[in-house]
Amino acid sequence: MEEIGAGFRKELVSKLLHLHFKDDKTKVSGDALQLMAELLKIFVVAAIRSIRQAQAEDLAQVDVEQLEKVLPQLLLDF
């Protein structure tokens, strides 16, 4: 199986997208799948960094504040 992005399989990204489409006949191009895989990768990295930030602050729950603290780091990745 072909992998795109950060290890997200093309089939997985396609399945995730199709779960939310109203029309079952909707098709997604390969470029759109690659873009979506990259967005999923960024989302996962942001979530992981937010969790680590909350842990560093000895918090049991991640809040918007932790996400706001890691967003500048995320921008520097690009």
mmCIF file with all atom_site columns, C-alpha atoms in Angstrom:
data_model
loop_
_atom_site.group_PDB
_atom_site.id
_atom_site.type_symbol
_atom_site.label_atom_id
_atom_site.label_alt_id
_atom_site.label_comp_id
_atom_site.label_asym_id
_atom_site.label_entity_id
_atom_site.label_seq_id
_atom_site.pdbx_PDB_ins_code
_atom_site.Cartn_x
_atom_site.Cartn_y
_atom_site.Cartn_z
_atom_site.occupancy
_atom_site.B_iso_or_equiv
_atom_site.pdbx_formal_charge
_atom_site.auth_seq_id
_atom_site.auth_comp_id
_atom_site.auth_asym_id
_atom_site.auth_atom_id
_atom_site.pdbx_PDB_model_num
ATOM 1  C CA . MET A 1 1  ? 0.000   0.000  0.000  1.00 0.00 ? 1  MET A CA 1
ATOM 2  C CA . GLU A 1 2  ? 1.249   3.438  -0.922 1.00 0.00 ? 2  GLU A CA 1
ATOM 3  C CA . GLU A 1 3  ? 2.026   5.817  1.922  1.00 0.00 ? 3  GLU A CA 1
ATOM 4  C CA . ILE A 1 4  ? 1.767   9.572  1.618  1.00 0.00 ? 4  ILE A CA 1
ATOM 5  C CA . GLY A 1 5  ? 2.587   12.346 4.039  1.00 0.00 ? 5  GLY A CA 1
ATOM 6  C CA . ALA A 1 6  ? 3.698   11.294 7.500  1.00 0.00 ? 6  ALA A CA 1
ATOM 7  C CA . GLY A 1 7  ? 2.920   7.636  7.133  1.00 0.00 ? 7  GLY A CA 1
ATOM 8  C CA . PHE A 1 8  ? -0.772  8.100  6.414  1.00 0.00 ? 8  PHE A CA 1
ATOM 9  C CA . ARG A 1 9  ? -1.777  5.562  3.818  1.00 0.00 ? 9  ARG A CA 1
ATOM 10 C CA . LYS A 1 10 ? -3.567  6.867  0.760  1.00 0.00 ? 10 LYS A CA 1
ATOM 11 C CA . GLU A 1 11 ? -6.434  4.470  1.450  1.00 0.00 ? 11 GLU A CA 1
ATOM 12 C CA . LEU A 1 12 ? -6.825  5.729  5.023  1.00 0.00 ? 12 LEU A CA 1
ATOM 13 C CA . VAL A 1 13 ? -6.972  9.383  4.001  1.00 0.00 ? 13 VAL A CA 1
ATOM 14 C CA . SER A 1 14 ? -9.457  8.544  1.264  1.00 0.00 ? 14 SER A CA 1
ATOM 15 C CA . LYS A 1 15 ? -11.629 6.591  3.700  1.00 0.00 ? 15 LYS A CA 1
ATOM 16 C CA . LEU A 1 16 ? -11.596 9.445  6.230  1.00 0.00 ? 16 LEU A CA 1
ATOM 17 C CA . LEU A 1 17 ? -12.674 11.912 3.576  1.00 0.00 ? 17 LEU A CA 1
ATOM 18 C CA . HIS A 1 18 ? -15.389 9.665  2.182  1.00 0.00 ? 18 HIS A CA 1
ATOM 19 C CA . LEU A 1 19 ? -16.885 9.154  5.647  1.00 0.00 ? 19 LEU A CA 1
ATOM 20 C CA . HIS A 1 20 ? -17.938 12.804 5.575  1.00 0.00 ? 20 HIS A CA 1
ATOM 21 C CA . PHE A 1 21 ? -19.084 13.139 1.985  1.00 0.00 ? 21 PHE A CA 1
ATOM 22 C CA . LYS A 1 22 ? -22.823 13.272 1.395  1.00 0.00 ? 22 LYS A CA 1
ATOM 23 C CA . ASP A 1 23 ? -22.536 11.797 -2.091 1.00 0.00 ? 23 ASP A CA 1
ATOM 24 C CA . ASP A 1 24 ? -20.907 8.356  -2.223 1.00 0.00 ? 24 ASP A CA 1
ATOM 25 C CA . LYS A 1 25 ? -19.853 8.994  -5.825 1.00 0.00 ? 25 LYS A CA 1
ATOM 26 C CA . THR A 1 26 ? -17.544 11.881 -4.871 1.00 0.00 ? 26 THR A CA 1
ATOM 27 C CA . LYS A 1 27 ? -13.990 11.313 -6.088 1.00 0.00 ? 27 LYS A CA 1
ATOM 28 C CA . VAL A 1 28 ? -10.777 12.715 -4.649 1.00 0.00 ? 28 VAL A CA 1
ATOM 29 C CA . SER A 1 29 ? -7.664  13.310 -6.731 1.00 0.00 ? 29 SER A CA 1
ATOM 30 C CA . GLY A 1 30 ? -4.225  12.109 -5.720 1.00 0.00 ? 30 GLY A CA 1
ATOM 31 C CA . ASP A 1 31 ? -3.079  15.693 -5.135 1.00 0.00 ? 31 ASP A CA 1
ATOM 32 C CA . ALA A 1 32 ? -6.012  16.316 -2.806 1.00 0.00 ? 32 ALA A CA 1
ATOM 33 C CA . LEU A 1 33 ? -5.161  13.154 -0.867 1.00 0.00 ? 33 LEU A CA 1
ATOM 34 C CA . GLN A 1 34 ? -1.548  14.263 -0.553 1.00 0.00 ? 34 GLN A CA 1
ATOM 35 C CA . LEU A 1 35 ? -2.608  17.704 0.680  1.00 0.00 ? 35 LEU A CA 1
ATOM 36 C CA . MET A 1 36 ? -5.013  16.190 3.194  1.00 0.00 ? 36 MET A CA 1
ATOM 37 C CA . ALA A 1 37 ? -2.291  13.838 4.462  1.00 0.00 ? 37 ALA A CA 1
ATOM 38 C CA . GLU A 1 38 ? -0.021  16.838 5.039  1.00 0.00 ? 38 GLU A CA 1
ATOM 39 C CA . LEU A 1 39 ? -2.785  18.652 6.932  1.00 0.00 ? 39 LEU A CA 1
ATOM 40 C CA . LEU A 1 40 ? -3.354  15.566 9.082  1.00 0.00 ? 40 LEU A CA 1
ATOM 41 C CA . LYS A 1 41 ? 0.372   15.430 9.801  1.00 0.00 ? 41 LYS A CA 1
ATOM 42 C CA . ILE A 1 42 ? 0.388   19.068 10.939 1.00 0.00 ? 42 ILE A CA 1
ATOM 43 C CA . PHE A 1 43 ? -2.679  18.473 13.100 1.00 0.00 ? 43 PHE A CA 1
ATOM 44 C CA . VAL A 1 44 ? -1.092  15.449 14.783 1.00 0.00 ? 44 VAL A CA 1
ATOM 45 C CA . VAL A 1 45 ? 2.191   17.279 15.405 1.00 0.00 ? 45 VAL A CA 1
ATOM 46 C CA . ALA A 1 46 ? 0.297   20.225 16.926 1.00 0.00 ? 46 ALA A CA 1
ATOM 47 C CA . ALA A 1 47 ? -1.686  17.867 19.168 1.00 0.00 ? 47 ALA A CA 1
ATOM 48 C CA . ILE A 1 48 ? 1.440   16.049 20.350 1.00 0.00 ? 48 ILE A CA 1
ATOM 49 C CA . ARG A 1 49 ? 3.261   19.289 21.089 1.00 0.00 ? 49 ARG A CA 1
ATOM 50 C CA . SER A 1 50 ? 0.232   20.625 22.966 1.00 0.00 ? 50 SER A CA 1
ATOM 51 C CA . ILE A 1 51 ? 0.170   17.485 25.099 1.00 0.00 ? 51 ILE A CA 1
ATOM 52 C CA . ARG A 1 52 ? 3.872   17.852 25.878 1.00 0.00 ? 52 ARG A CA 1
ATOM 53 C CA . GLN A 1 53 ? 3.339   21.509 26.774 1.00 0.00 ? 53 GLN A CA 1
ATOM 54 C CA . ALA A 1 54 ? 0.521   20.577 29.159 1.00 0.00 ? 54 ALA A CA 1
ATOM 55 C CA . GLN A 1 55 ? 2.710   17.919 30.742 1.00 0.00 ? 55 GLN A CA 1
ATOM 56 C CA . ALA A 1 56 ? 5.532   20.440 31.196 1.00 0.00 ? 56 ALA A CA 1
ATOM 57 C CA . GLU A 1 57 ? 3.061   22.677 33.013 1.00 0.00 ? 57 GLU A CA 1
ATOM 58 C CA . ASP A 1 58 ? 1.878   19.737 35.177 1.00 0.00 ? 58 ASP A CA 1
ATOM 59 C CA . LEU A 1 59 ? -1.638  19.924 33.777 1.00 0.00 ? 59 LEU A CA 1
ATOM 60 C CA . ALA A 1 60 ? -3.915  16.929 33.397 1.00 0.00 ? 60 ALA A CA 1
ATOM 61 C CA . GLN A 1 61 ? -5.801  18.400 30.447 1.00 0.00 ? 61 GLN A CA 1
ATOM 62 C CA . VAL A 1 62 ? -4.769  20.186 27.260 1.00 0.00 ? 62 VAL A CA 1
ATOM 63 C CA . ASP A 1 63 ? -6.412  23.547 26.751 1.00 0.00 ? 63 ASP A CA 1
ATOM 64 C CA . VAL A 1 64 ? -6.359  26.161 24.004 1.00 0.00 ? 64 VAL A CA 1
ATOM 65 C CA . GLU A 1 65 ? -3.588  27.955 25.890 1.00 0.00 ? 65 GLU A CA 1
ATOM 66 C CA . GLN A 1 66 ? -1.161  25.070 25.342 1.00 0.00 ? 66 GLN A CA 1
ATOM 67 C CA . LEU A 1 67 ? -2.019  24.991 21.657 1.00 0.00 ? 67 LEU A CA 1
ATOM 68 C CA . GLU A 1 68 ? -1.415  28.733 21.398 1.00 0.00 ? 68 GLU A CA 1
ATOM 69 C CA . LYS A 1 69 ? 2.009   28.283 22.992 1.00 0.00 ? 69 LYS A CA 1
ATOM 70 C CA . VAL A 1 70 ? 3.151   25.680 20.444 1.00 0.00 ? 70 VAL A CA 1
ATOM 71 C CA . LEU A 1 71 ? 1.795   27.378 17.308 1.00 0.00 ? 71 LEU A CA 1
ATOM 72 C CA . PRO A 1 72 ? 4.887   29.597 16.821 1.00 0.00 ? 72 PRO A CA 1
ATOM 73 C CA . GLN A 1 73 ? 7.051   26.465 16.955 1.00 0.00 ? 73 GLN A CA 1
ATOM 74 C CA . LEU A 1 74 ? 4.832   24.887 14.321 1.00 0.00 ? 74 LEU A CA 1
ATOM 75 C CA . LEU A 1 75 ? 5.296   27.871 12.005 1.00 0.00 ? 75 LEU A CA 1
ATOM 76 C CA . LEU A 1 76 ? 9.072   27.599 12.354 1.00 0.00 ? 76 LEU A CA 1
ATOM 77 C CA . ASP A 1 77 ? 8.919   24.030 11.037 1.00 0.00 ? 77 ASP A CA 1
ATOM 78 C CA . PHE A 1 78 ? 8.138   25.392 7.579  1.00 0.00 ? 78 PHE A CA 1
#
